Coordinates of N, CA and C in Angstrom, one line a residue:
Chain H
A1 N 0.5 -1.6 -0.3 CA 0.1 -0.5 -0.5 C 0.7 1.3 0.0
Q2 N 0.2 2.1 -0.2 CA 1.1 3.4 -0.3 C 1.1 4.0 1.1
T3 N 1.9 5.3 1.4 CA 2.2 5.2 2.9 C 2.5 6.2 2.6
V4 N 2.0 7.7 3.1 CA 3.5 8.4 3.9 C 3.1 8.9 5.5
T5 N 4.6 9.4 5.6 CA 5.2 9.1 7.0 C 5.5 10.8 7.6
Q6 N 4.7 10.7 8.1 CA 5.4 12.2 8.8 C 5.6 12.1 9.8
S7 N 6.6 11.7 10.6 CA 7.0 11.2 12.4 C 7.2 12.7 13.4
Q8 N 7.1 13.3 13.1 CA 6.9 14.4 13.8 C 5.8 14.8 14.6
P9 N 4.8 14.7 15.0 CA 3.7 14.8 15.5 C 3.5 16.3 15.3
E10 N 4.2 17.4 16.1 CA 3.9 18.9 16.6 C 6.3 18.8 16.5
M11 N 6.0 20.4 16.0 CA 7.8 20.6 16.5 C 6.9 22.6 16.2
S12 N 7.7 23.2 17.7 CA 8.2 24.3 17.6 C 9.0 25.3 17.0
V13 N 9.0 26.2 16.5 CA 10.4 26.8 16.4 C 10.6 28.4 16.5
Q14 N 11.8 30.1 16.5 CA 11.1 30.4 17.2 C 11.5 31.6 16.1
E15 N 10.7 32.5 16.0 CA 10.4 33.3 14.7 C 11.5 34.1 14.4
A16 N 11.6 33.7 13.1 CA 12.7 33.9 12.1 C 14.3 33.0 12.1
E17 N 13.7 31.9 12.8 CA 14.6 31.0 12.4 C 14.5 30.1 11.2
T18 N 14.7 28.7 10.7 CA 14.4 28.0 10.6 C 14.1 26.2 10.6
V19 N 12.4 25.5 9.9 CA 13.1 24.2 10.6 C 12.2 23.1 9.4
T20 N 12.9 22.2 9.5 CA 12.8 21.4 9.2 C 11.6 20.1 9.1
L21 N 10.7 20.0 7.9 CA 9.5 19.0 8.1 C 9.8 17.9 7.8
S22 N 9.6 16.7 8.5 CA 10.1 15.3 6.9 C 8.9 14.0 6.8
C23 N 9.2 14.2 5.7 CA 8.4 12.8 5.5 C 8.4 12.1 4.8
T24 N 8.6 11.2 5.0 CA 9.1 9.7 4.1 C 7.6 9.4 3.5
Y25 N 7.7 8.5 1.5 CA 6.6 7.7 1.7 C 6.1 6.8 0.8
D26 N 5.8 5.6 0.5 CA 6.4 4.2 0.0 C 5.7 4.3 -1.0
T27 N 6.3 3.3 -2.0 CA 5.7 3.9 -3.3 C 6.5 2.4 -4.3
S28 N 6.2 2.1 -5.2 CA 6.7 0.9 -5.5 C 6.9 1.8 -8.0
E29 N 5.8 2.9 -7.3 CA 5.6 4.4 -9.3 C 6.3 4.7 -9.3
N30 N 7.4 5.1 -10.1 CA 8.7 5.4 -10.6 C 8.1 7.6 -10.6
N31 N 6.9 7.8 -11.1 CA 6.6 8.9 -11.9 C 5.0 9.6 -11.1
Y32 N 5.6 10.1 -10.0 CA 4.4 11.2 -9.5 C 4.4 12.4 -9.3
Y33 N 3.4 12.3 -7.7 CA 4.1 14.6 -8.0 C 4.0 14.0 -5.9
L34 N 3.9 15.0 -5.5 CA 4.4 15.2 -4.0 C 4.3 16.7 -3.6
F35 N 3.0 17.2 -3.0 CA 3.1 18.2 -1.8 C 2.7 17.7 -0.3
W36 N 3.1 19.4 0.2 CA 3.4 19.9 1.4 C 2.1 21.2 1.7
Y37 N 0.7 20.4 1.7 CA -0.4 21.7 2.2 C 0.1 21.5 3.4
K38 N -0.5 23.5 3.7 CA -0.1 24.2 4.7 C -2.6 24.6 5.9
Q39 N -2.5 24.1 6.8 CA -3.6 24.2 6.9 C -3.4 25.0 8.2
P40 N -3.7 26.6 8.4 CA -3.6 27.4 9.0 C -5.0 26.9 10.4
P41 N -5.4 27.7 11.5 CA -6.4 27.3 12.4 C -7.2 27.5 12.0
S42 N -7.5 28.3 10.5 CA -9.6 29.0 10.7 C -9.2 27.5 9.8
R43 N -8.7 26.3 8.8 CA -8.4 25.1 8.2 C -8.6 25.3 6.6
Q44 N -8.4 26.4 6.6 CA -8.2 26.5 5.0 C -7.1 26.1 4.2
M45 N -6.6 24.6 3.3 CA -6.2 24.1 3.1 C -4.8 25.3 2.1
I46 N -4.0 25.1 2.2 CA -3.0 26.0 1.3 C -2.7 25.0 0.3
L47 N -1.8 25.0 -0.5 CA -1.1 24.6 -1.3 C 0.5 25.7 -0.9
V48 N 1.1 24.8 -0.6 CA 2.6 25.1 0.0 C 3.5 25.1 -1.8
I49 N 4.3 23.7 -2.0 CA 4.8 23.9 -2.6 C 4.5 22.3 -3.2
R50 N 4.2 21.8 -4.5 CA 5.6 20.8 -4.8 C 6.3 20.8 -5.7
Q51 N 6.7 18.8 -6.1 CA 8.0 18.7 -6.5 C 7.5 17.3 -7.7
E52 N 8.3 17.1 -8.7 CA 7.9 15.9 -9.1 C 8.5 14.7 -9.8
A53 N 8.6 13.9 -9.3 CA 9.8 12.9 -8.9 C 10.8 12.6 -10.2
Y54 N 9.9 13.3 -11.3 CA 11.2 13.4 -12.4 C 12.0 14.4 -12.7
K55 N 12.0 15.1 -11.7 CA 12.9 16.6 -11.6 C 13.9 15.8 -10.3
Q56 N 14.9 16.9 -10.8 CA 15.9 15.7 -9.8 C 15.8 17.3 -9.0
Q57 N 15.7 18.4 -9.2 CA 16.2 19.8 -8.5 C 14.4 20.2 -7.8
N58 N 15.5 20.3 -6.8 CA 14.2 20.3 -5.5 C 13.9 21.8 -6.0
A59 N 12.4 21.7 -5.3 CA 10.8 22.4 -4.8 C 11.7 24.0 -4.4
T60 N 11.2 25.2 -5.1 CA 11.9 26.0 -4.1 C 11.1 26.9 -4.0
E61 N 9.6 27.7 -2.8 CA 9.0 29.4 -3.5 C 8.9 29.7 -2.3
N62 N 9.6 30.5 -2.8 CA 10.0 32.4 -1.6 C 10.9 30.8 -0.6
R63 N 11.0 32.2 0.4 CA 10.8 31.0 1.7 C 10.8 29.4 2.7
F64 N 9.8 28.6 1.6 CA 9.9 27.4 1.3 C 10.5 26.1 0.2
S65 N 11.0 26.0 1.1 CA 12.3 24.7 0.0 C 11.9 23.2 0.4
V66 N 12.1 22.3 -0.3 CA 12.3 21.1 0.2 C 12.8 20.1 -0.5
N67 N 13.5 19.4 0.1 CA 14.8 18.7 -0.1 C 14.3 16.5 -0.2
F68 N 14.4 16.9 -1.4 CA 13.6 16.5 -2.0 C 14.8 14.3 -2.9
Q69 N 15.3 13.7 -1.8 CA 15.7 12.2 -1.9 C 15.0 10.6 -2.5
K70 N 14.8 11.1 -4.2 CA 14.1 10.2 -4.4 C 13.7 8.0 -4.1
A71 N 15.5 8.3 -4.4 CA 15.8 7.2 -4.0 C 16.0 6.9 -2.0
A72 N 15.7 7.3 -1.6 CA 15.0 7.2 0.0 C 13.9 7.5 0.3
K73 N 13.4 7.8 -0.8 CA 12.7 7.9 -0.9 C 11.4 8.8 0.5
S74 N 12.0 9.7 -0.2 CA 12.2 11.1 1.8 C 12.1 12.3 0.7
F75 N 11.2 13.7 1.7 CA 10.3 14.6 1.2 C 10.0 15.6 1.6
S76 N 11.1 16.7 2.7 CA 10.9 17.4 3.8 C 11.4 18.8 3.3
L77 N 10.9 19.2 3.9 CA 10.5 20.8 3.6 C 10.8 21.3 5.0
K78 N 11.3 23.1 4.2 CA 12.5 23.6 5.2 C 11.9 25.5 4.3
I79 N 10.9 25.2 5.6 CA 10.3 26.6 5.3 C 12.3 27.5 6.5
S80 N 12.6 28.8 6.3 CA 13.5 29.7 6.3 C 12.2 31.0 7.0
D81 N 13.3 32.3 7.9 CA 13.1 33.0 8.5 C 11.4 32.8 8.7
S82 N 10.9 30.9 9.2 CA 10.3 31.5 10.1 C 8.9 32.9 10.7
Q83 N 8.1 32.7 10.1 CA 6.5 33.7 10.5 C 6.6 33.3 11.0
L84 N 5.0 34.3 12.5 CA 4.1 33.8 13.2 C 3.2 33.4 12.4
G85 N 3.2 33.5 10.9 CA 1.9 33.2 10.1 C 2.2 31.8 9.7
D86 N 3.5 31.7 10.1 CA 3.3 29.8 9.6 C 3.1 28.9 10.5
T87 N 2.5 29.2 11.9 CA 1.7 28.3 12.7 C 0.3 27.8 12.1
A88 N 0.7 26.5 11.6 CA 0.2 25.3 11.1 C 0.0 24.2 11.6
M89 N -1.0 23.9 11.1 CA -0.3 22.0 10.2 C -0.3 22.4 8.7
Y90 N 0.6 21.3 9.7 CA 1.4 20.7 7.0 C 1.4 19.3 7.5
F91 N 0.7 19.1 5.6 CA 1.0 17.8 5.3 C 1.9 17.8 4.3
C92 N 1.8 16.6 4.2 CA 3.0 15.5 3.3 C 1.2 14.7 2.0
A93 N 2.2 15.2 0.9 CA 0.7 14.2 -0.2 C 1.7 13.5 -0.8
F94 N 1.0 12.8 -1.6 CA 1.7 12.8 -2.4 C 0.6 12.0 -3.6
D95 N 0.7 12.3 -5.1 CA -0.4 11.5 -5.8 C 0.9 10.5 -6.6
P96 N 0.0 9.0 -6.4 CA 1.2 8.0 -6.6 C 0.8 7.7 -8.5
E97 N 0.2 7.9 -9.1 CA -0.9 7.9 -10.1 C 0.0 8.4 -11.0
A98 N 1.6 9.6 -11.5 CA 1.0 10.6 -11.8 C 1.1 10.6 -13.5
G99 N 0.0 12.0 -14.0 CA -0.8 11.3 -15.6 C -1.2 9.2 -15.7
G100 N -2.0 9.3 -14.7 CA -2.9 8.0 -14.4 C -4.4 8.9 -14.3
G101 N -4.2 9.6 -14.1 CA -5.7 11.0 -14.6 C -6.7 11.2 -13.3
S102 N -6.2 9.8 -12.5 CA -7.3 10.0 -10.7 C -7.4 10.6 -10.2
E103 N -5.5 11.1 -10.0 CA -5.9 12.2 -9.0 C -5.5 12.4 -8.0
K104 N -5.6 10.6 -7.4 CA -5.3 10.6 -6.2 C -4.7 11.5 -4.9
L105 N -5.0 11.5 -3.8 CA -3.9 12.1 -3.2 C -3.7 11.2 -2.1
V106 N -2.8 10.9 -0.8 CA -2.1 10.3 -0.1 C -1.6 11.0 0.8
F107 N -2.7 11.1 2.3 CA -1.9 12.7 2.2 C -1.1 10.6 4.1
G108 N -0.2 12.2 4.3 CA 0.4 11.9 5.7 C -0.7 12.7 7.1
K109 N 0.1 12.2 8.3 CA -1.4 12.3 9.2 C -0.3 13.6 10.0
G110 N 0.2 14.4 9.4 CA 0.4 16.3 9.8 C 1.2 16.1 10.6
T111 N 1.9 17.6 11.2 CA 3.3 18.4 11.6 C 2.3 19.5 11.7
K112 N 2.0 19.7 12.9 CA 1.5 20.6 14.1 C 2.5 21.8 14.1
L113 N 3.1 22.7 13.5 CA 4.1 23.7 13.7 C 3.2 25.0 14.6
T114 N 4.5 25.2 15.5 CA 4.5 26.5 16.1 C 5.2 27.4 16.0
V115 N 5.0 28.8 15.3 CA 6.1 29.8 15.6 C 6.1 30.8 17.0
N116 N 7.2 30.7 17.3 CA 6.6 31.0 19.0 C 7.6 32.9 18.5
P117 N 7.0 33.9 19.0 CA 8.0 35.5 18.8 C 8.3 35.1 20.1
Chain S
S1 N -5.3 29.5 -9.3 CA -6.2 28.1 -9.1 C -8.0 28.7 -9.1
A2 N -8.2 27.9 -9.0 CA -9.7 28.0 -8.3 C -10.9 28.9 -8.1
V3 N -11.2 29.3 -7.1 CA -12.0 29.7 -5.8 C -13.2 29.0 -5.5
I4 N -13.2 28.1 -4.8 CA -14.2 27.3 -4.1 C -14.8 27.6 -3.0
S5 N -15.8 27.4 -3.0 CA -17.1 27.5 -2.1 C -18.1 26.1 -1.5
Q6 N -17.6 26.5 0.0 CA -18.9 25.4 0.7 C -19.3 26.2 1.1
K7 N -20.9 25.6 1.6 CA -22.1 25.8 2.4 C -22.1 25.0 3.0
P8 N -22.7 24.5 4.5 CA -22.9 25.9 4.8 C -21.2 25.5 5.2
S9 N -20.9 26.7 6.0 CA -19.5 26.0 6.8 C -19.3 25.2 8.2
R10 N -20.2 25.4 8.5 CA -20.0 24.5 10.0 C -22.0 24.6 9.9
D11 N -22.4 23.4 11.0 CA -23.2 23.0 11.8 C -23.5 22.0 12.3
I12 N -24.7 22.0 12.6 CA -25.5 20.8 14.8 C -26.6 20.2 14.3
C13 N -25.8 18.5 14.1 CA -27.1 17.9 13.6 C -27.5 17.2 14.8
Q14 N -28.7 16.3 14.1 CA -29.2 15.4 15.5 C -28.9 14.4 14.8
R15 N -28.3 13.4 16.1 CA -28.6 11.9 15.6 C -29.4 11.0 14.7
G16 N -29.1 10.6 13.5 CA -30.6 10.2 12.2 C -30.9 11.7 11.5
T17 N -30.2 12.2 11.2 CA -30.9 13.3 10.3 C -30.0 13.6 8.8
S18 N -29.9 14.1 7.7 CA -29.2 14.3 6.7 C -28.5 15.8 6.6
L19 N -27.3 16.1 6.3 CA -27.2 17.0 5.5 C -26.4 17.5 4.1
T20 N -26.6 18.3 3.2 CA -26.5 18.0 2.2 C -25.3 20.1 2.4
I21 N -24.5 19.4 1.9 CA -23.2 20.1 1.8 C -22.2 19.9 0.0
Q22 N -22.5 21.5 -0.4 CA -22.8 22.0 -1.7 C -20.9 23.0 -1.6
C23 N -20.4 22.6 -2.8 CA -18.9 22.8 -2.9 C -19.4 23.1 -4.3
Q24 N -18.3 24.8 -4.6 CA -19.4 26.1 -5.7 C -17.6 25.7 -6.1
V25 N -17.6 25.6 -7.2 CA -16.4 26.5 -7.9 C -16.6 27.5 -9.1
D26 N -15.3 28.4 -9.3 CA -15.7 29.5 -10.3 C -15.3 29.4 -11.4
S27 N -15.0 28.2 -11.4 CA -13.8 27.8 -13.3 C -15.0 26.0 -13.0
Q28 N -15.1 25.8 -14.6 CA -15.7 24.7 -14.9 C -13.9 23.6 -14.8
V29 N -14.2 23.0 -14.1 CA -13.2 21.9 -13.7 C -13.5 19.8 -14.3
T30 N -12.4 19.6 -14.2 CA -12.8 17.9 -14.6 C -13.4 17.2 -13.4
M31 N -11.9 17.0 -12.6 CA -11.8 16.2 -11.3 C -12.5 17.3 -9.9
M32 N -13.9 16.4 -9.9 CA -14.2 17.5 -8.7 C -13.6 16.2 -6.4
F33 N -13.2 16.9 -5.6 CA -12.9 15.3 -4.4 C -13.6 15.6 -3.8
W34 N -14.7 14.4 -2.9 CA -15.7 14.6 -1.2 C -14.0 14.0 -0.2
Y35 N -13.7 15.1 0.5 CA -12.8 14.6 2.1 C -13.1 14.1 3.0
R36 N -13.2 13.1 4.0 CA -13.1 13.9 4.9 C -11.7 14.3 6.0
Q37 N -12.0 14.7 7.7 CA -11.2 15.6 8.2 C -11.9 15.0 10.0
Q38 N -11.1 13.9 9.7 CA -12.4 13.4 11.1 C -11.4 14.5 12.7
P39 N -11.4 14.5 13.8 CA -11.8 15.4 14.9 C -9.0 14.5 15.0
G40 N -8.7 16.4 14.7 CA -7.2 16.1 14.6 C -5.9 15.1 13.7
Q41 N -7.1 14.2 13.1 CA -6.8 13.2 11.8 C -6.5 13.6 10.3
S42 N -5.6 13.1 9.6 CA -5.3 14.1 8.6 C -6.6 13.7 7.2
L43 N -6.1 13.8 5.6 CA -8.1 13.8 4.9 C -7.7 12.6 4.6
T44 N -9.1 12.0 4.8 CA -9.6 11.2 3.7 C -10.1 10.7 2.3
L45 N -9.9 10.4 1.7 CA -10.6 11.1 0.7 C -11.7 10.1 0.9
I46 N -13.0 10.9 0.6 CA -14.6 9.3 0.0 C -14.6 9.4 -1.2
A47 N -14.5 10.3 -1.9 CA -14.7 9.7 -3.9 C -14.4 10.7 -4.0
T48 N -14.8 10.1 -5.8 CA -14.0 11.8 -6.9 C -15.7 11.5 -7.4
A49 N -16.0 12.3 -7.3 CA -17.9 13.0 -7.9 C -17.9 13.8 -9.4
N50 N -18.0 12.7 -10.3 CA -18.0 12.0 -11.3 C -19.3 12.8 -12.4
Q51 N -18.6 14.2 -13.5 CA -19.9 15.2 -14.1 C -20.5 13.9 -14.8
G52 N -21.6 13.6 -14.9 CA -22.2 12.8 -15.3 C -22.8 11.8 -15.2
S53 N -21.8 10.9 -14.4 CA -22.2 9.7 -13.9 C -22.6 9.5 -12.9
E54 N -22.2 8.8 -12.2 CA -21.8 8.1 -10.4 C -20.9 8.4 -10.1
A55 N -20.4 8.4 -9.0 CA -19.5 8.7 -8.7 C -18.3 8.1 -8.4
T56 N -16.8 7.6 -7.3 CA -16.4 6.8 -7.8 C -15.9 6.4 -6.3
Y57 N -16.2 5.9 -5.6 CA -16.6 5.9 -3.9 C -14.8 5.0 -3.0
E58 N -14.3 5.2 -2.2 CA -13.3 4.6 -1.5 C -13.6 3.4 -1.0
S59 N -12.8 2.4 -0.7 CA -13.2 1.8 -0.3 C -12.8 1.6 1.9
G60 N -13.9 1.2 2.6 CA -15.4 1.7 3.6 C -15.9 3.3 3.6
F61 N -16.6 4.1 2.1 CA -17.3 4.3 1.6 C -18.4 3.8 0.9
V62 N -19.4 4.1 1.6 CA -20.6 3.7 0.0 C -21.9 5.1 0.4
I63 N -22.2 4.6 -0.9 CA -23.6 5.6 -1.9 C -24.9 6.1 -1.1
D64 N -24.7 5.1 -0.2 CA -25.7 5.0 0.6 C -26.6 6.0 1.2
K65 N -25.0 6.0 2.8 CA -23.5 6.5 3.9 C -23.7 8.3 2.7
F66 N -23.4 8.7 2.0 CA -22.7 9.9 1.4 C -22.6 9.7 -0.5
P67 N -23.9 10.0 -0.4 CA -24.6 9.9 -2.0 C -24.2 11.3 -2.3
I68 N -23.4 11.4 -4.0 CA -23.0 12.7 -3.7 C -24.0 12.5 -5.8
S69 N -24.1 14.2 -5.9 CA -24.0 14.5 -6.6 C -23.1 15.4 -8.0
R70 N -23.3 15.4 -9.1 CA -22.3 16.2 -9.9 C -23.2 16.3 -11.0
P71 N -24.5 17.7 -11.4 CA -24.8 18.0 -11.6 C -23.7 19.1 -13.1
N72 N -23.3 19.6 -12.3 CA -22.5 20.4 -14.1 C -20.6 19.8 -13.0
L73 N -19.7 20.8 -14.0 CA -18.1 20.8 -14.9 C -18.3 22.0 -12.8
T74 N -18.9 22.5 -11.9 CA -18.2 23.9 -11.2 C -19.5 23.5 -9.8
F75 N -20.1 22.5 -9.6 CA -21.1 22.7 -8.4 C -20.8 20.2 -7.6
S76 N -20.8 21.0 -6.6 CA -21.2 19.5 -6.7 C -21.5 19.3 -5.3
T77 N -22.7 18.0 -4.5 CA -22.9 17.7 -3.1 C -22.8 16.9 -3.2
L78 N -22.4 16.9 -1.7 CA -21.9 15.5 -1.0 C -23.6 15.2 0.5
T79 N -24.3 14.6 0.2 CA -24.9 13.9 1.8 C -23.8 13.6 2.9
V80 N -24.1 13.4 4.4 CA -24.5 12.4 5.0 C -25.6 12.6 5.7
S81 N -25.8 11.1 5.3 CA -26.9 10.3 5.7 C -27.0 9.6 7.0
N82 N -28.1 9.3 7.4 CA -28.7 8.8 8.8 C -27.5 9.2 10.0
M83 N -26.4 10.5 9.8 CA -25.8 10.7 10.8 C -25.9 10.1 12.1
S84 N -24.2 10.8 12.6 CA -24.2 9.4 13.6 C -23.3 10.4 14.4
P85 N -23.3 10.3 16.0 CA -21.2 11.1 16.5 C -20.0 10.2 15.8
E86 N -20.6 9.3 15.4 CA -19.0 9.1 15.0 C -19.1 9.9 13.6
D87 N -19.8 10.6 12.4 CA -20.0 11.7 11.8 C -19.1 12.9 12.1
S88 N -18.2 12.9 13.1 CA -17.8 15.0 13.4 C -17.0 14.6 12.5
S89 N -16.6 16.2 11.9 CA -15.7 15.7 11.0 C -15.5 16.9 10.4
I90 N -14.6 17.5 9.2 CA -14.8 18.6 8.7 C -14.3 18.0 6.8
Y91 N -15.2 18.5 7.0 CA -16.1 17.9 5.5 C -15.3 18.9 4.0
L92 N -14.3 18.4 3.3 CA -13.7 20.1 2.7 C -14.3 18.6 0.8
C93 N -14.6 19.3 0.1 CA -14.3 19.1 -1.7 C -12.3 20.0 -2.2
S94 N -12.6 19.2 -2.9 CA -11.4 20.2 -3.8 C -11.6 18.8 -4.8
V95 N -10.9 20.1 -6.0 CA -10.7 19.7 -7.3 C -9.5 20.1 -7.4
G96 N -10.1 19.4 -9.5 CA -8.0 18.9 -9.8 C -8.0 20.1 -10.6
G97 N -7.0 20.5 -10.3 CA -5.7 21.6 -11.8 C -4.8 21.0 -12.0
A98 N -3.9 22.0 -12.9 CA -2.5 21.5 -14.1 C -1.7 21.0 -12.7
T99 N -1.9 19.8 -13.4 CA -0.4 19.5 -13.4 C -0.7 18.2 -11.7
E100 N -1.8 17.9 -11.8 CA -2.8 17.4 -10.8 C -2.0 17.8 -9.4
T101 N -2.2 19.1 -9.0 CA -3.0 19.8 -7.8 C -3.4 20.5 -7.8
Q102 N -4.5 19.5 -6.7 CA -5.4 19.8 -5.7 C -5.5 20.9 -4.8
Y103 N -6.5 21.8 -5.3 CA -7.3 23.8 -4.3 C -8.7 23.0 -3.7
F104 N -8.3 23.2 -2.5 CA -9.2 22.9 -1.6 C -9.6 23.7 -0.8
G105 N -11.4 23.6 -0.8 CA -12.3 24.3 -0.1 C -12.0 24.9 1.2
P106 N -13.5 25.9 2.2 CA -12.4 25.5 3.4 C -13.4 24.8 3.8
G107 N -13.8 23.8 3.3 CA -14.2 22.8 4.7 C -15.8 23.2 5.1
T108 N -16.7 22.1 5.9 CA -17.8 22.3 6.8 C -17.8 21.2 7.5
R109 N -17.9 21.6 9.0 CA -17.8 21.5 10.2 C -18.2 21.5 10.3
L110 N -18.7 20.2 10.8 CA -20.2 19.2 11.1 C -20.2 18.5 12.6
L111 N -20.6 18.9 13.8 CA -20.9 18.6 14.4 C -22.4 18.0 15.3
V112 N -22.7 16.1 15.3 CA -23.6 15.2 15.0 C -24.2 14.8 16.7
L113 N -24.9 15.5 17.2 CA -25.3 15.2 18.5 C -26.0 14.3 18.8

């Protein structure tokens, strides 16, 4: 079965510092998409960043970047210069059937990140 | 990305009743999905809402309990039928966008007493 594991249920970081959230996944597919979603206390799920498995270059989006290690099936999220507004649940997800048309997402259990002033 | 709205945003319902949740998108989309997020948990896909045909349900979810309609490419409804306290969750709809990215609605918070 395809699974996503987020081993850190909760994390905290001081404002302006850097934090890394870990995610590992299990799949036998070679081509897939990986995502990090953010869910603030207001509960709207927001896409943070995405990565295509066939791309070796790590995706970046302003203060957010990923460390994608395909062989290790690891997809960590680094948040630089953390801001109070980054406080949220962060979910790692992947689409195991890239190009298959189903677009089903498998989610991890989430990491609750708190940014302290 | 598409703008997605859901109604109601929250509701408190009595055991044994049904609630229909609406999901409206501001543009035509092919793929629409319904998820359940139980308290403190991750998201679980209930079904894929197909326009013009029956929804495709995931293991553990059945049409009698969660009937879904998809009358056009911008709208879908999910009904939670014969509710019990175990159905208390956040229900989210999402749409598939370019490059297989999904975008989510704001969710419907349901409490069943």
